[in-house]
Amino acid sequence: MALDSKVPKGPIKDKWTDYKNHIDLVNPANKRHIDVIVVGTGLAGGSAAATLAELGYNVKAFAYQDSPRRAHSIAAQGGINAAKNYQGDGDSTYRLFYDTVKGGDYRSREANVYRLAEVSANIIDQCVAQGVPFARDYGGLLDNRSFGGVLVSRTFYAKGQTGQQLLLGAYSAMNRQIARGKIEMFNRHEMLDVVKVDGKARGIITRNLITGEIERHSAHAVVIASGGYGNVYFLSTNAMGSNATAAWKIHKKGAYFANPCYTQIHPTCIPRSGDYQSKLTLMSESLRNDGRIWVPKNMDDVKAIREGRKKPTDLSEEERDYYLERRYPAFGNLVPRDVASRAAKERCDAGYGVNATGEAVYLDFASAIERYGKEQAKIQNIENASEAKIYELGQAIVEAKYGNLFQMYEKIVDENPYKTPMMIYPATHYTMGGVWVDYNLMTTVDGLYCIGEANFSDHGANRLGASALMQGLADGYFVLPYTIGDYLSQDIRTGKIPTDTKEFDEAEKEVKDRIDFFINNKGTKSVDHFHKRLGKVMWDKVGMARNEKGLKEAMAEIKAIREEFWKEVKVPGNADEMNPELEKAGRVADFLELGELFAKDALVREESCGGHFREESVELDGPQKGEAKRNDKDFAFVSAWEYKGEPADAVLHKEELEFNDIELKQRSYK
């Protein structure tokens, strides 16, 4: 079938307004008879559930954690973008739109991104009204900082805990509706399949993670807001429980999966310390406002540091290579994430990594502490302040901005980042790819919506920092509540959807059969054994740099691991109890399929764009030498994959991308 993005006609700045003016609405009396299921309660799912319930729909919300408060959105650190132009530095809706499309390396749908930029300002007002404690400047006005890939300061933040504060805002809005009986909350429930009736999504099958009970839930529409698939790499900055099962199950029931190869490797994470590690820790991009990234210029210094004969603070300015400032003078340390990550990899591959494994670079705050200290000394009229005094004053400012991040670093690494530079290295963080959706956020299955990180929608091939929170809340608070109403207006006379039908019977049987298989399989290897092996193949061959040979090997290796998994996996315990190994088995089984499709998508896309870097597609000379080389003639499309059984047999559907409002050109941050 041809992919219809359902983008409204007309000039880009009027599309969303005109669209809202002409959709069908559901009146309040009828909303009381309409049920909506929301799977996932992070920023996208939480805000959507709260808003739909506030509008009068009956919402059933599902979280695999013990509270919506624990959704992984809580871990977001740096901030949320909005085109408010409070700083008077030239920001506008258009500039946020332009930065996002350019940051995504011209691989996103213009109309969706413009709408995102347009509603971004509303999000800040909404969250302030909820009491989210955004940082404020001396005069009490909301403060902003800058993030990668932009030349303005448009990021609103709450110290280094922005995700937590925004999630508590959405959670309080949800709680209000739970208390009113408009949201029925199912904690500790995992969605294991979607149920289609006459081609429309009409319910889900879940497992109660405490009792093991399999349940049927019906609704007039189903919304998936279950986050990204970064844990396909095993090691990522995601929570251990973050998984792609809800998204993958709907893919297997007919929802196309788009651009799986677009994954974000975040440049500033605490480096891996050994093979026993189970996850990685992010250090917010906001640190690149004040931190400078460097490695030693001379190999002798690298060796001395690795062997403990020298400290990084022993090296003079001349002995340091601030490689981002050297390569990208216009943006410096605030280049987009894909560019910063590849630059770190390039230095470490060349042998300049500064830790024992050779996989770390420095993020240094000394000059920021000195700069802030001198400024404070002037403000406080301290004449001829000593170095120690300047340092003390500067440290207080840095602590006010990033204190919790420094504390977290010190607890994990046991080094004081105020006194010695942080060590960082790229790690898997966010997935731009996801379930394909149209302008209404509906998948290729009628009545089945997908929002937030789980969809592919707004970030193209690379997300800019502080835009994930923006997209999740835009989808949940301001976009989906309109678009889903247009669809549900056809359901006002449908009545309750019964669950005692053959469609529910079949879906439930499928789920139970799979659980029985895991419990009864007499394998010899744990789930983690296979997950780690999958992660190693993904990181080595489908990681920061990819090539044809490696991707073909990856597809074959992942398939072999998957076949061995189904023969050899051992799941202890029973199905009718709390069983974390059983939960993991189901999730890893899905990752073992998704990983192969991911590699196939990367193989087919014979260009470098954003987070997808093909070694065969690089600028060979000129000012952009060594940078990624896009191929707009052959690859200016969204790859939407249709499930056909084996991942290798998936069928590609192309959504051609049109650029009418932004000129398609080489992305340069020099």
XYZ file of C-alpha atoms in Angstrom, residues 301-310 354:
11
model
C 51.084 12.296 27.570
C 48.309 9.816 26.731
C 50.509 6.921 27.881
C 51.634 8.786 31.020
C 48.000 9.489 31.979
C 46.935 5.887 31.348
C 49.795 4.602 33.476
C 49.072 7.083 36.254
C 52.366 8.974 35.889
C 50.540 12.196 34.958
C 42.598 8.603 28.167
